Coordinates of C-alpha atoms and ligand atoms in Angstrom, one line a residue:
M894 CA -19.8 -19.8 -20.4
S895 CA -17.7 -22.7 -21.6
L896 CA -15.9 -20.2 -23.9
L897 CA -15.0 -18.3 -20.8
N898 CA -13.8 -21.4 -18.9
D899 CA -11.8 -22.5 -21.9
T900 CA -10.2 -19.1 -22.1
L901 CA -9.5 -19.1 -18.2
A902 CA -8.0 -22.6 -18.5
L903 CA -5.9 -21.5 -21.4
Y904 CA -4.4 -18.5 -19.3
K905 CA -3.9 -20.8 -16.3
A906 CA -1.9 -23.2 -18.4
L907 CA 0.1 -20.3 -20.0
F908 CA 1.0 -18.9 -16.5
Q909 CA 1.8 -22.2 -15.2
A910 CA 4.1 -23.0 -18.1
H911 CA 6.0 -19.8 -17.5
P912 CA 6.2 -19.0 -13.8
L913 CA 7.8 -15.6 -14.3
L914 CA 5.0 -14.4 -16.6
L915 CA 2.6 -13.6 -14.0
P916 CA 4.9 -11.5 -11.8
L917 CA 6.0 -9.7 -15.0
V918 CA 2.5 -8.9 -16.1
S919 CA 1.5 -7.9 -12.7
G920 CA 4.5 -5.6 -12.4
I921 CA 3.7 -3.8 -15.5
L922 CA 0.1 -3.4 -14.3
G923 CA 1.6 -2.1 -11.0
L924 CA 3.5 0.6 -12.8
F925 CA 0.4 2.1 -14.2
I926 CA -1.7 1.6 -11.0
G927 CA 1.1 3.3 -9.2
S928 CA 1.0 6.2 -11.6
F929 CA -2.8 6.4 -10.9
L930 CA -2.2 6.2 -7.2
N931 CA 0.4 9.1 -7.5
V932 CA -2.6 11.4 -8.8
I933 CA -5.0 10.2 -6.1
A934 CA -2.5 10.4 -3.3
L935 CA -1.2 13.8 -4.2
R936 CA -4.6 15.4 -5.0
I937 CA -7.1 14.0 -2.5
P938 CA -5.4 15.6 0.5
K939 CA -5.6 18.9 -1.2
K940 CA -9.3 18.3 -2.0
E941 CA -8.7 18.4 -5.7
S942 CA -10.6 16.5 -8.3
F943 CA -8.5 13.6 -9.7
V944 CA -9.9 13.8 -13.1
Y945 CA -9.7 17.5 -13.7
P946 CA -7.4 19.2 -14.5
P947 CA -5.5 16.6 -16.5
S948 CA -1.9 15.8 -15.5
H949 CA 0.2 18.9 -15.6
C950 CA 3.7 20.2 -14.4
V951 CA 3.3 21.8 -11.0
H952 CA 5.7 24.5 -11.8
C953 CA 4.8 25.7 -15.3
H954 CA 1.3 24.1 -15.5
H955 CA 2.0 22.9 -19.0
R956 CA -0.2 20.0 -19.7
L957 CA 1.7 16.7 -20.0
G958 CA 1.6 14.5 -23.0
A959 CA 1.5 10.7 -23.4
L960 CA 5.4 10.6 -23.7
D961 CA 5.7 12.5 -20.3
L962 CA 3.4 10.0 -18.5
I963 CA 5.0 6.6 -19.1
P964 CA 5.6 5.4 -15.4
V965 CA 9.3 5.5 -14.3
F966 CA 10.7 5.6 -17.9
S967 CA 9.6 9.2 -18.5
Y968 CA 11.2 10.4 -15.3
V969 CA 14.5 8.5 -16.3
L970 CA 14.3 9.8 -19.9
L971 CA 13.7 13.4 -18.9
G972 CA 16.5 13.3 -16.2
G973 CA 14.0 14.1 -13.5
K974 CA 13.2 17.5 -15.1
C975 CA 10.1 18.9 -16.7
R976 CA 10.3 18.8 -20.5
Y977 CA 8.9 22.3 -20.8
C978 CA 10.4 24.4 -18.0
K979 CA 13.2 22.2 -16.8
A980 CA 11.9 22.4 -13.2
P981 CA 12.9 19.3 -11.1
I982 CA 10.1 16.6 -11.0
S983 CA 9.5 15.3 -7.4
R984 CA 11.2 11.9 -6.9
I985 CA 8.0 10.8 -5.2
Y986 CA 6.4 10.1 -8.6
P987 CA 8.7 7.4 -9.8
F988 CA 9.0 6.1 -6.1
G989 CA 5.2 5.5 -6.0
E990 CA 5.3 3.8 -9.5
F991 CA 8.3 1.6 -8.8
V992 CA 7.2 0.5 -5.3
T993 CA 3.8 -0.5 -6.5
A994 CA 5.1 -2.4 -9.4
I995 CA 7.6 -4.3 -7.3
F996 CA 5.0 -5.2 -4.6
F997 CA 2.5 -6.2 -7.5
A998 CA 5.1 -8.6 -8.9
I999 CA 6.2 -10.0 -5.5
T1000 CA 2.6 -10.5 -4.3
S1001 CA 1.4 -12.4 -7.6
G1002 CA 4.6 -14.4 -7.4
V1003 CA 3.8 -15.5 -3.7
I1004 CA 0.0 -16.0 -4.1
G1005 CA -0.2 -17.3 -7.7
L1006 CA -3.2 -17.2 -10.1
K1007 CA -6.1 -17.5 -7.7
P1008 CA -8.9 -15.3 -6.5
E1009 CA -7.0 -14.3 -3.3
L1010 CA -4.6 -12.5 -5.7
L1011 CA -7.2 -9.7 -6.2
V1012 CA -7.3 -9.2 -2.4
G1013 CA -3.5 -9.0 -2.4
L1014 CA -3.1 -6.6 -5.2
F1015 CA -5.9 -4.3 -3.8
L1016 CA -4.0 -4.4 -0.3
V1017 CA -0.8 -3.5 -2.0
A1018 CA -2.5 -0.6 -3.9
I1019 CA -4.1 0.8 -0.8
L1020 CA -0.9 0.6 1.2
S1021 CA 1.0 2.2 -1.6
A1022 CA -1.5 5.2 -1.7
I1023 CA -1.2 5.8 1.9
T1024 CA 2.5 5.5 2.0
L1025 CA 2.6 8.4 -0.7
T1026 CA 0.1 10.7 1.2
D1027 CA 2.0 9.9 4.6
V1028 CA 5.4 10.8 3.0
K1029 CA 4.2 13.8 1.2
Y1030 CA 1.6 15.3 3.6
M1031 CA 2.1 13.3 6.9
L1032 CA -1.6 12.2 6.5
I1033 CA -3.6 9.1 6.0
P1034 CA -6.7 10.5 4.3
D1035 CA -10.1 9.3 5.7
K1036 CA -11.6 9.3 2.2
I1037 CA -9.0 6.6 0.9
M1038 CA -9.6 4.4 4.1
I1039 CA -13.4 4.6 3.9
F1040 CA -13.1 3.4 0.3
A1041 CA -10.7 0.8 1.2
V1042 CA -12.7 -0.6 4.0
A1043 CA -15.9 -0.6 1.8
V1044 CA -14.2 -2.4 -1.2
G1045 CA -12.3 -4.7 1.3
L1046 CA -15.4 -5.7 2.9
I1047 CA -17.0 -6.7 -0.4
L1048 CA -13.9 -8.6 -1.6
R1049 CA -13.8 -10.6 1.6
L1050 CA -17.5 -11.6 1.4
F1051 CA -16.5 -13.5 -1.7
I1052 CA -13.0 -14.5 -1.2
H1053 CA -11.8 -15.7 2.1
G1054 CA -9.3 -18.4 3.2
L1055 CA -10.4 -18.1 6.9
P1056 CA -13.9 -18.1 8.3
L1057 CA -15.6 -14.8 7.7
W1058 CA -16.0 -14.0 11.4
N1059 CA -12.3 -14.1 11.8
Y1060 CA -11.8 -11.1 9.4
G1061 CA -14.7 -9.3 11.0
V1062 CA -13.3 -9.7 14.6
A1063 CA -9.9 -8.7 13.3
A1064 CA -11.3 -5.4 11.8
L1065 CA -13.1 -4.6 15.1
V1066 CA -9.9 -5.6 17.1
G1067 CA -7.4 -3.8 14.8
G1068 CA -9.7 -0.5 14.7
G1069 CA -10.4 -0.8 18.4
L1070 CA -6.9 -1.3 19.5
L1071 CA -5.7 1.8 17.5
Y1072 CA -8.7 3.9 18.8
G1073 CA -7.6 2.8 22.5
I1074 CA -4.1 3.9 21.8
A1075 CA -5.3 7.3 20.2
W1076 CA -7.4 7.8 23.2
A1077 CA -4.7 6.9 25.8
S1078 CA -2.2 9.1 24.1
E1079 CA -4.6 12.0 24.1
F1080 CA -5.8 11.4 27.6
F1081 CA -2.3 10.9 29.4
M1082 CA 0.0 12.9 27.0
K1083 CA -2.4 15.6 26.1
K1084 CA -1.4 15.5 22.5
E1085 CA -3.2 14.0 19.4
G1086 CA -1.4 10.7 19.0
M1087 CA -3.2 9.3 16.0
G1088 CA -5.7 10.3 13.4
G1089 CA -9.0 8.8 12.3
G1090 CA -7.0 7.6 9.1
D1091 CA -4.7 5.3 11.3
I1092 CA -7.8 3.7 13.1
K1093 CA -9.5 2.9 9.8
L1094 CA -6.3 1.6 8.4
F1095 CA -6.0 -1.0 11.1
A1096 CA -9.8 -2.0 10.6
F1097 CA -8.9 -2.4 6.8
L1098 CA -5.8 -4.4 7.7
G1099 CA -8.1 -6.7 9.9
L1100 CA -10.4 -7.3 7.1
M1101 CA -7.6 -8.3 4.7
L1102 CA -5.3 -10.2 7.1
G1103 CA -7.5 -11.9 9.9
I1104 CA -6.8 -11.8 13.5
K1105 CA -3.5 -13.5 13.8
L1106 CA -1.7 -11.6 11.1
T1107 CA -3.1 -8.2 12.1
L1108 CA -1.6 -8.7 15.6
L1109 CA 1.7 -9.6 13.9
T1110 CA 1.5 -6.6 11.7
I1111 CA 1.4 -4.4 14.8
F1112 CA 4.6 -6.0 16.0
A1113 CA 6.3 -5.9 12.6
A1114 CA 5.4 -2.2 12.0
S1115 CA 6.7 -1.2 15.3
L1116 CA 10.0 -3.0 14.7
F1117 CA 10.4 -1.6 11.2
G1118 CA 9.5 1.8 12.5
L1119 CA 12.1 1.6 15.3
I1120 CA 14.8 0.4 12.8
G1121 CA 13.8 2.8 10.1
G1122 CA 13.4 5.7 12.5
L1123 CA 16.8 5.2 13.9
I1124 CA 18.4 5.0 10.5
L1125 CA 16.6 8.1 9.2
L1126 CA 17.5 10.2 12.4
K1127 CA 21.1 9.2 12.2
S1128 CA 21.4 9.9 8.4
S1129 CA 19.7 13.3 8.8
G1130 CA 21.4 14.3 12.0
Q1131 CA 18.0 15.6 13.3
T1132 CA 16.8 15.6 17.0
R1133 CA 14.5 13.1 18.4
D1134 CA 11.5 15.5 18.0
A1135 CA 11.7 15.1 14.3
H1136 CA 8.5 13.9 12.7
I1137 CA 8.8 10.7 10.8
P1138 CA 5.7 9.3 9.1
F1139 CA 4.7 5.8 10.4
G1140 CA 2.4 4.9 7.6
P1141 CA 5.2 3.4 5.3
F1142 CA 6.3 1.3 8.2
I1143 CA 2.7 0.0 8.8
A1144 CA 2.4 -0.6 5.1
L1145 CA 5.5 -2.6 4.9
G1146 CA 4.9 -4.6 8.1
A1147 CA 1.3 -5.4 6.7
I1148 CA 2.5 -6.6 3.3
C1149 CA 5.2 -8.7 4.8
C1150 CA 2.9 -10.3 7.3
Y1151 CA 0.2 -10.9 4.7
L1152 CA 2.7 -12.8 2.5
W1153 CA 5.0 -14.4 4.9
G1154 CA 3.4 -14.1 8.3
D1155 CA 2.1 -17.8 8.4
A1156 CA 5.4 -19.1 7.4
C1157 CA 7.2 -17.0 10.0
I1158 CA 4.9 -18.1 12.8
R1159 CA 5.3 -21.7 11.8
A1160 CA 9.1 -21.4 11.6
Y1161 CA 9.0 -19.8 15.2
I1162 CA 6.9 -22.5 16.6
D1163 CA 9.2 -25.2 15.0
L1164 CA 12.0 -23.5 16.7
L1165 CA 10.5 -23.4 20.1
I1166 CA 9.6 -27.1 19.8
A1167 CA 13.2 -27.9 18.9
I1168 CA 14.8 -26.3 21.8
Ligands
ZN499 ZN1 7.1 22.5 -16.0

């Protein structure tokens, strides 16, 4: 036990002496987690196993070797083309790896080496996965969200900065609010507004963020969605009916609120007091 404590203390001292080391290590970890998430995100909606068959080119079905599977670098080195049949590789693969790595690095830089970092990295991983499925299939898979809620619940039982009830209420409020919106859009507009995945996503965010930051996430996600949607529509010249996935904006809003939400609320209150 004392050996474990000594080792932990040693790592802590090392990461404290070199402030950029933790984000760097987390970023590299993020590259590989991102690569794994690509497989999960692209296979689960198609109901394929994510262990079998092993990674292969979707065009020529050639099995990929270790050199083809280095996150981001393989894509760049191969010029975005399959080594065997020269068919273009979807940009979503390096995108998933890069985004996961960047947010792993930022999250560890903001939180530092403490138990909450585990929660932060799990949050980033799940949000990356649903961003990938939503961009590729316009879908937030139920399977991923059930897993996320279950693991999130266990993590929060052991690691919590707020009282436990706060996360519990946030999960119920977040899920309930989205359920209400889904019900209302179905009832009044006679169309399916939201799937079960979205409802579970907000229950999960409640567990991770607590009441205050979950409510702030709904605001931030709507704002990002509005700005992003306008930019996308303008650049693609499409009509208003074009379908834009909302998942990536919820993901971005949630991670920003998780990392900087408290600071933003404090700055806003200070501003109100000052004027
Ligand atoms: Zn190929």
